[in-house]
C-alpha positions as a Python dict, from the first residue, in 0.01 Angstrom:
ca = {
    (1, 'X'): (0, 0, 0),
    (2, 'X'): (227, 302, 77),
    (3, 'X'): (244, 637, -66),
    (4, 'X'): (603, 739, -169),
    (5, 'X'): (543, 1107, -232),
    (6, 'X'): (305, 1128, -538),
    (7, 'X'): (410, 772, -616),
    (8, 'X'): (215, 464, -539),
    (9, 'X'): (347, 122, -449),
    (10, 'X'): (338, -157, -193),
    (11, 'X'): (491, -485, -87),
    (12, 'X'): (397, -814, 75),
    (13, 'X'): (615, -1009, 316),
    (14, 'X'): (613, -1381, 394),
    (15, 'X'): (857, -1606, 572),
    (16, 'X'): (1005, -1748, 252),
    (17, 'X'): (942, -1455, -8),
    (18, 'X'): (910, -1089, -50),
    (19, 'X'): (708, -923, -323),
    (20, 'X'): (714, -549, -391),
    (21, 'X'): (551, -324, -664),
    (22, 'X'): (534, 51, -740),
    (23, 'X'): (485, 269, -1022),
    (24, 'X'): (835, 410, -1065),
    (25, 'X'): (1165, 251, -1132),
    (26, 'X'): (1359, 78, -860),
    (27, 'X'): (1687, 274, -802),
    (28, 'X'): (1970, 11, -814),
    (29, 'X'): (1747, -258, -687),
    (30, 'X'): (1862, -533, -923),
    (31, 'X'): (2222, -408, -1020),
    (32, 'X'): (2371, -749, -936),
    (33, 'X'): (2119, -963, -1116),
    (34, 'X'): (2264, -1124, -1433),
    (35, 'X'): (2067, -1302, -1700),
    (36, 'X'): (2140, -1674, -1744),
    (37, 'X'): (2300, -1786, -2088),
    (38, 'X'): (2055, -1917, -2343),
    (39, 'X'): (1995, -2294, -2352),
    (40, 'X'): (2213, -2483, -2595),
    (41, 'X'): (2078, -2558, -2973),
    (42, 'X'): (1972, -2902, -3049),
    (43, 'X'): (2132, -2868, -3390),
    (44, 'X'): (2521, -2939, -3393),
    (45, 'X'): (2735, -2661, -3527),
    (46, 'X'): (2863, -2690, -3882),
    (47, 'X'): (3192, -2880, -3922),
    (48, 'X'): (3472, -2678, -4062),
    (49, 'X'): (3641, -2829, -4365),
    (50, 'X'): (3998, -2911, -4294),
    (51, 'X'): (4231, -2788, -4562),
    (52, 'X'): (4439, -3074, -4714),
    (53, 'X'): (4803, -3052, -4656),
    (54, 'X'): (5058, -3013, -4934),
    (55, 'X'): (5141, -3381, -4899),
    (56, 'X'): (4779, -3487, -4941),
    (57, 'X'): (4742, -3258, -5261),
    (58, 'X'): (5056, -3411, -5416),
    (59, 'X'): (4930, -3764, -5346),
    (60, 'X'): (4585, -3685, -5509),
    (61, 'X'): (4753, -3534, -5813),
    (62, 'X'): (4976, -3840, -5851),
    (63, 'X'): (4683, -4062, -5848),
    (64, 'X'): (4492, -3860, -6114),
    (65, 'X'): (4807, -3862, -6324),
    (66, 'X'): (4837, -4238, -6294),
    (67, 'X'): (4476, -4278, -6397),
    (68, 'X'): (4517, -4058, -6697),
    (69, 'X'): (4842, -4225, -6818),
    (70, 'X'): (4671, -4571, -6801),
    (71, 'X'): (4374, -4445, -7003),
    (72, 'X'): (4600, -4277, -7260),
    (73, 'X'): (4821, -4590, -7301),
    (74, 'X'): (4508, -4814, -7348),
    (75, 'X'): (4368, -4563, -7607),
    (76, 'X'): (4684, -4545, -7785),
    (77, 'X'): (4730, -4930, -7795),
    (78, 'X'): (4378, -4971, -7937),
    (79, 'X'): (4439, -4711, -8206),
    (80, 'X'): (4768, -4854, -8288),
    (81, 'X'): (4617, -5215, -8315),
    (82, 'X'): (4338, -5074, -8548),
    (83, 'X'): (4604, -4901, -8759),
    (84, 'X'): (4814, -5221, -8783),
    (85, 'X'): (4494, -5421, -8893),
    (86, 'X'): (4427, -5163, -9165),
    (87, 'X'): (4777, -5137, -9294),
    (88, 'X'): (4810, -5528, -9288),
    (89, 'X'): (4483, -5564, -9482),
    (90, 'X'): (4608, -5305, -9740),
    (91, 'X'): (4945, -5467, -9776),
    (92, 'X'): (4793, -5807, -9809),
    (93, 'X'): (4547, -5677, -10092),
    (94, 'X'): (4848, -5512, -10260),
    (95, 'X'): (5048, -5833, -10248),
    (96, 'X'): (4768, -6025, -10390),
    (97, 'X'): (4727, -5793, -10672),
    (98, 'X'): (5096, -5791, -10738),
    (99, 'X'): (5105, -6166, -10742),
    (100, 'X'): (4812, -6192, -10960),
    (101, 'X'): (4960, -5946, -11203),
    (102, 'X'): (5306, -6122, -11195),
    (103, 'X'): (5140, -6461, -11269),
    (104, 'X'): (4931, -6319, -11556),
    (105, 'X'): (5230, -6241, -11761),
    (106, 'X'): (5334, -6468, -12040),
    (107, 'X'): (5570, -6465, -12342),
    (108, 'X'): (5459, -6500, -12697),
    (109, 'X'): (5681, -6559, -12982),
    (110, 'X'): (5645, -6468, -13348),
    (111, 'X'): (5977, -6534, -13520),
    (112, 'X'): (5895, -6409, -13872),
    (113, 'X'): (5847, -6056, -13748),
    (114, 'X'): (6177, -6025, -13600),
    (115, 'X'): (6034, -6018, -13247),
    (116, 'X'): (6188, -6277, -13016),
    (117, 'X'): (5954, -6238, -12720),
    (118, 'X'): (5684, -5987, -12614),
    (119, 'X'): (5561, -5979, -12252),
    (120, 'X'): (5202, -5932, -12225),
    (121, 'X'): (4929, -6056, -11972),
    (122, 'X'): (4750, -6375, -12003),
    (123, 'X'): (4419, -6371, -11804),
    (124, 'X'): (4241, -6680, -11696),
    (125, 'X'): (3903, -6735, -11863),
    (126, 'X'): (3745, -6737, -11523),
    (127, 'X'): (3883, -6397, -11462),
    (128, 'X'): (3727, -6264, -11773),
    (129, 'X'): (3405, -6421, -11703),
    (130, 'X'): (3386, -6259, -11368),
    (131, 'X'): (3505, -5922, -11488),
    (132, 'X'): (3218, -5913, -11753),
    (133, 'X'): (2971, -6078, -11527),
    (134, 'X'): (2959, -6383, -11747),
    (135, 'X'): (2945, -6176, -12065),
    (136, 'X'): (2627, -6001, -11948),
    (137, 'X'): (2415, -5823, -12202),
    (138, 'X'): (2420, -5506, -11989),
    (139, 'X'): (2789, -5493, -12020),
    (140, 'X'): (2786, -5540, -12394),
    (141, 'X'): (2950, -5235, -12589),
    (142, 'X'): (2916, -5341, -12931),
    (143, 'X'): (2945, -5609, -13200),
    (144, 'X'): (3192, -5636, -13498),
    (145, 'X'): (3287, -5870, -13779),
    (146, 'X'): (3499, -6086, -13556),
    (147, 'X'): (3344, -6070, -13216),
    (148, 'X'): (3156, -5892, -12949),
    (149, 'X'): (3302, -5627, -12709),
    (150, 'X'): (3197, -5605, -12337),
    (151, 'X'): (3285, -5372, -12052),
    (152, 'X'): (3462, -5547, -11777),
    (153, 'X'): (3624, -5460, -11428),
    (154, 'X'): (3940, -5659, -11343),
    (155, 'X'): (4029, -5770, -10977),
    (156, 'X'): (4249, -5450, -10950),
    (157, 'X'): (3941, -5242, -11017),
    (158, 'X'): (4048, -5130, -11374),
    (159, 'X'): (3777, -5092, -11634),
    (160, 'X'): (3861, -5282, -11966),
    (161, 'X'): (3712, -5369, -12297),
    (162, 'X'): (3688, -5744, -12354),
    (163, 'X'): (3658, -5856, -12716),
    (164, 'X'): (3526, -6200, -12733),
    (165, 'X'): (3592, -6351, -13068),
    (166, 'X'): (3331, -6560, -13246),
    (167, 'X'): (3400, -6931, -13224),
    (168, 'X'): (3338, -6969, -13591),
    (169, 'X'): (3528, -6651, -13684),
    (170, 'X'): (3729, -6639, -13993),
    (171, 'X'): (4014, -6533, -13777),
    (172, 'X'): (4236, -6822, -13697),
    (173, 'X'): (4488, -6897, -13427),
    (174, 'X'): (4764, -6737, -13617),
    (175, 'X'): (4577, -6409, -13679),
    (176, 'X'): (4476, -6400, -13318),
    (177, 'X'): (4839, -6427, -13213),
    (178, 'X'): (4922, -6160, -13474),
    (179, 'X'): (4695, -5912, -13318),
    (180, 'X'): (4801, -5983, -12968),
    (181, 'X'): (5172, -5936, -13052),
    (182, 'X'): (5146, -5641, -13285),
    (183, 'X'): (4909, -5436, -13070),
    (184, 'X'): (5120, -5505, -12758),
    (185, 'X'): (5416, -5354, -12928),
    (186, 'X'): (5255, -5049, -13053),
    (187, 'X'): (5236, -4757, -12812),
    (188, 'X'): (5080, -4427, -12936),
    (189, 'X'): (4825, -4193, -12801),
    (190, 'X'): (4597, -4249, -13099),
    (191, 'X'): (4599, -4626, -13083),
    (192, 'X'): (4396, -4838, -12831),
    (193, 'X'): (4629, -5011, -12602),
    (194, 'X'): (4605, -5391, -12558),
    (195, 'X'): (4644, -5524, -12198),
    (196, 'X'): (4635, -5892, -12252),
    (197, 'X'): (4454, -6190, -12379),
    (198, 'X'): (4297, -6522, -12277),
    (199, 'X'): (4268, -6858, -12449),
    (200, 'X'): (4072, -7158, -12339),
    (201, 'X'): (3967, -7409, -12612),
    (202, 'X'): (3770, -7233, -12872),
    (203, 'X'): (3743, -6927, -12657),
    (204, 'X'): (3970, -6647, -12770),
    (205, 'X'): (3965, -6317, -12570),
    (206, 'X'): (4143, -5979, -12624),
    (207, 'X'): (4156, -5734, -12334),
    (208, 'X'): (4192, -5367, -12420),
    (209, 'X'): (4210, -5044, -12240),
    (210, 'X'): (3861, -4896, -12169),
    (211, 'X'): (3786, -4587, -12382),
    (212, 'X'): (3470, -4433, -12226),
    (213, 'X'): (3333, -4201, -12493),
    (214, 'X'): (3219, -4480, -12747),
    (215, 'X'): (3304, -4475, -13120),
    (216, 'X'): (3297, -4189, -13377),
    (217, 'X'): (2994, -4317, -13554),
    (218, 'X'): (2782, -4260, -13224),
    (219, 'X'): (2845, -3890, -13250),
    (220, 'X'): (2884, -3848, -13643),
    (221, 'X'): (2574, -4006, -13753),
    (222, 'X'): (2330, -3951, -13468),
    (223, 'X'): (2121, -3638, -13503),
    (224, 'X'): (2104, -3599, -13131),
    (225, 'X'): (2486, -3610, -13066),
    (226, 'X'): (2608, -3463, -13396),
    (227, 'X'): (2599, -3109, -13250),
    (228, 'X'): (2891, -3206, -13023),
    (229, 'X'): (3127, -3224, -13325),
    (230, 'X'): (3187, -2877, -13438),
    (231, 'X'): (3460, -2831, -13708),
    (232, 'X'): (3745, -2767, -13459),
    (233, 'X'): (3665, -3104, -13293),
    (234, 'X'): (3621, -3288, -13630),
    (235, 'X'): (3954, -3141, -13768),
    (236, 'X'): (4121, -3257, -13432),
    (237, 'X'): (3982, -3607, -13493),
    (238, 'X'): (4112, -3615, -13848),
    (239, 'X'): (4451, -3515, -13740),
    (240, 'X'): (4458, -3774, -13459),
    (241, 'X'): (4364, -4062, -13699),
    (242, 'X'): (4637, -3942, -13944),
    (243, 'X'): (4899, -3946, -13676),
    (244, 'X'): (4793, -4294, -13573),
    (245, 'X'): (4813, -4421, -13922),
    (246, 'X'): (5147, -4264, -13976),
    (247, 'X'): (5275, -4429, -13664),
    (248, 'X'): (5153, -4778, -13789),
    (249, 'X'): (5299, -4733, -14144),
    (250, 'X'): (5642, -4555, -14054),
    (251, 'X'): (5722, -4486, -13703),
    (252, 'X'): (5633, -4804, -13524),
    (253, 'X'): (5887, -5100, -13458),
    (254, 'X'): (5688, -5292, -13719),
    (255, 'X'): (5525, -5191, -14036),
    (256, 'X'): (5157, -5256, -13980),
    (257, 'X'): (4871, -5236, -14229),
    (258, 'X'): (4544, -5210, -14050),
    (259, 'X'): (4319, -5327, -14344),
    (260, 'X'): (3993, -5237, -14171),
    (261, 'X'): (3989, -4869, -14093),
    (262, 'X'): (3637, -4733, -14059),
    (263, 'X'): (3435, -4494, -13849),
    (264, 'X'): (3334, -4766, -13621),
    (265, 'X'): (3684, -4855, -13527),
    (266, 'X'): (3770, -4500, -13417),
    (267, 'X'): (3713, -4466, -13037),
    (268, 'X'): (3698, -4145, -12856),
    (269, 'X'): (3824, -4034, -12523),
    (270, 'X'): (3647, -3788, -12295),
    (271, 'X'): (3846, -3503, -12452),
    (272, 'X'): (3758, -3636, -12807),
    (273, 'X'): (4101, -3778, -12875),
    (274, 'X'): (4066, -4037, -13129),
    (275, 'X'): (4204, -4394, -13094),
    (276, 'X'): (4233, -4651, -13373),
    (277, 'X'): (4099, -4989, -13260),
    (278, 'X'): (4032, -5338, -13396),
    (279, 'X'): (4355, -5492, -13541),
    (280, 'X'): (4196, -5829, -13589),
    (281, 'X'): (4292, -5817, -13971),
    (282, 'X'): (4627, -5646, -13927),
    (283, 'X'): (4898, -5793, -14132),
    (284, 'X'): (5254, -5776, -14014),
    (285, 'X'): (5495, -5666, -14300),
    (286, 'X'): (5875, -5671, -14307),
    (287, 'X'): (6033, -5328, -14290),
    (288, 'X'): (6147, -5361, -14656),
    (289, 'X'): (5812, -5470, -14801),
    (290, 'X'): (5564, -5237, -14971),
    (291, 'X'): (5299, -5474, -15107),
    (292, 'X'): (5169, -5817, -15016),
    (293, 'X'): (4897, -6046, -15164),
    (294, 'X'): (4629, -6236, -14982),
    (295, 'X'): (4369, -6490, -15068),
    (296, 'X'): (4152, -6376, -14784),
    (297, 'X'): (4009, -6032, -14851),
    (298, 'X'): (3878, -5910, -14519),
    (299, 'X'): (3745, -5557, -14465),
    (300, 'X'): (3438, -5343, -14479),
    (301, 'X'): (3279, -5255, -14810),
    (302, 'X'): (3304, -4888, -14897),
    (303, 'X'): (3642, -4862, -14710),
    (304, 'X'): (3846, -5101, -14915),
    (305, 'X'): (4074, -4990, -15194),
    (306, 'X'): (3974, -5123, -15542),
    (307, 'X'): (4315, -5315, -15586),
    (308, 'X'): (4257, -5489, -15246),
    (309, 'X'): (3890, -5573, -15296),
    (310, 'X'): (3941, -5708, -15651),
    (311, 'X'): (4293, -5858, -15648),
    (312, 'X'): (4375, -5902, -15285),
    (313, 'X'): (4675, -5663, -15312),
    (314, 'X'): (4732, -5441, -15005),
    (315, 'X'): (4989, -5199, -14894),
    (316, 'X'): (5005, -4879, -14679),
    (317, 'X'): (4809, -4723, -14978),
    (318, 'X'): (4509, -4954, -14879),
    (319, 'X'): (4495, -4775, -14538),
    (320, 'X'): (4535, -4430, -14689),
    (321, 'X'): (4238, -4497, -14910),
    (322, 'X'): (4034, -4602, -14613),
    (323, 'X'): (4140, -4297, -14427),
    (324, 'X'): (4033, -4071, -14722),
    (325, 'X'): (3686, -4232, -14688),
    (326, 'X'): (3682, -4158, -14323),
    (327, 'X'): (3768, -3794, -14377),
    (328, 'X'): (3493, -3751, -14622),
    (329, 'X'): (3241, -3907, -14382),
    (330, 'X'): (3379, -3676, -14103),
    (331, 'X'): (3335, -3367, -14333),
    (332, 'X'): (2997, -3449, -14482),
    (333, 'X'): (2840, -3613, -14164),
    (334, 'X'): (2712, -3904, -14365),
    (335, 'X'): (2793, -4272, -14414),
    (336, 'X'): (2955, -4370, -14746),
    (337, 'X'): (2669, -4607, -14809),
    (338, 'X'): (2402, -4339, -14788),
    (339, 'X'): (2498, -4237, -15149),
    (340, 'X'): (2425, -4580, -15303),
    (341, 'X'): (2055, -4527, -15386),
    (342, 'X'): (2167, -4266, -15634),
    (343, 'X'): (2406, -4501, -15795),
    (344, 'X'): (2706, -4324, -15647),
    (345, 'X'): (2936, -4393, -15368),
    (346, 'X'): (3075, -4118, -15150),
    (347, 'X'): (3420, -4120, -15318),
    (348, 'X'): (3275, -4083, -15672),
    (349, 'X'): (3027, -3818, -15559),
    (350, 'X'): (3300, -3615, -15384),
    (351, 'X'): (3526, -3644, -15694),
    (352, 'X'): (3251, -3517, -15915),
    (353, 'X'): (3207, -3211, -15680),
    (354, 'X'): (3581, -3139, -15690),
    (355, 'X'): (3595, -3162, -16058),
    (356, 'X'): (3302, -2916, -16088),
    (357, 'X'): (3473, -2686, -15863),
    (358, 'X'): (3210, -2708, -15574),
    (359, 'X'): (3362, -2928, -15313),
    (360, 'X'): (3200, -2735, -15022),
    (361, 'X'): (2868, -2882, -15139),
    (362, 'X'): (2977, -3195, -14954),
    (363, 'X'): (3002, -3011, -14636),
    (364, 'X'): (2785, -3097, -14336),
    (365, 'X'): (2511, -2842, -14320),
    (366, 'X'): (2545, -2825, -13935),
    (367, 'X'): (2911, -2690, -13955),
    (368, 'X'): (2884, -2512, -14302),
    (369, 'X'): (2863, -2160, -14139),
    (370, 'X'): (3120, -2208, -13872),
    (371, 'X'): (3437, -2347, -14058),
    (372, 'X'): (3703, -2202, -14269),
    (373, 'X'): (3639, -2310, -14622),
    (374, 'X'): (4006, -2328, -14710),
    (375, 'X'): (4081, -2571, -14435),
    (376, 'X'): (3780, -2796, -14525),
    (377, 'X'): (3895, -2788, -14896),
    (378, 'X'): (4239, -2897, -14799),
    (379, 'X'): (4093, -3193, -14616),
}
């Protein structure tokens, strides 16, 4: 140990080492000593991502484009195939319907009317059975003097009214053909249009357009539905029936006498446009004829003119008489038979009121306060 002037220190010497210590800084004792570098880390340095070259980028883009093009082509091919299948199916269905319609046409001749041929559809009886679900009761629309009427759906999805004539009906083969030919020739917005017919043995079928709103009696004589027939609607119905009769008598290619006009034979469309139906007893007249006789009086009591009912004489006036009874029923809202218990029919009762100067007493009470009296009186 040595004293270095107020500082303490010392050293030890040996052959192979020298050790020195003191309590002050060594002046330039270790100036040439350098620290060794730190030992290498066991974790490898992160690899730097090599930037792709322009050629590599172009090659990758080309591969992606090829993959997209192949996918688009496959998808387009699948969609095209599906579209072709759908279009082919529609065309096949249309072709079948066209062939069915074309094969269903037939020609019916009725020489005495001046008609040489009339083209109408002849349906197979099997088609009609399928359309009506074998004349199911749930498709039954009504029953008349000559047959029952059913709702049907044809193969082309059209709704129709199918009239199945009674096998023991008084209507014979000739009358059946008359109805088919006559109605097929008549085209008017106030007449039910016939679409065709079917004959198989004793089975005789008439196919009409479907009128959805039932017949006039359903509204006129039913208290729950009567409110839908205000005076404006009734007046419209009267005018439509009149125009239909005028067409039958005067403006049609043939002069046709219906012979069974009644409220049940007036069908109504959705807008209450009336259509005259059931030409089962229509008689074809020559254009120069005004009166004919028949030994077979057919019609509905209360609507038949006296000369027709008693003598079998009918003319256009017979239909005019029936139309008058229809108008009276529409005005008063009651059936012509409802006056029978008092010993009067509707025509006689109306005539007495007219003669007494009180025709408005006949008016339906549900419309009495909402209709012009002058218009009602003219009817």
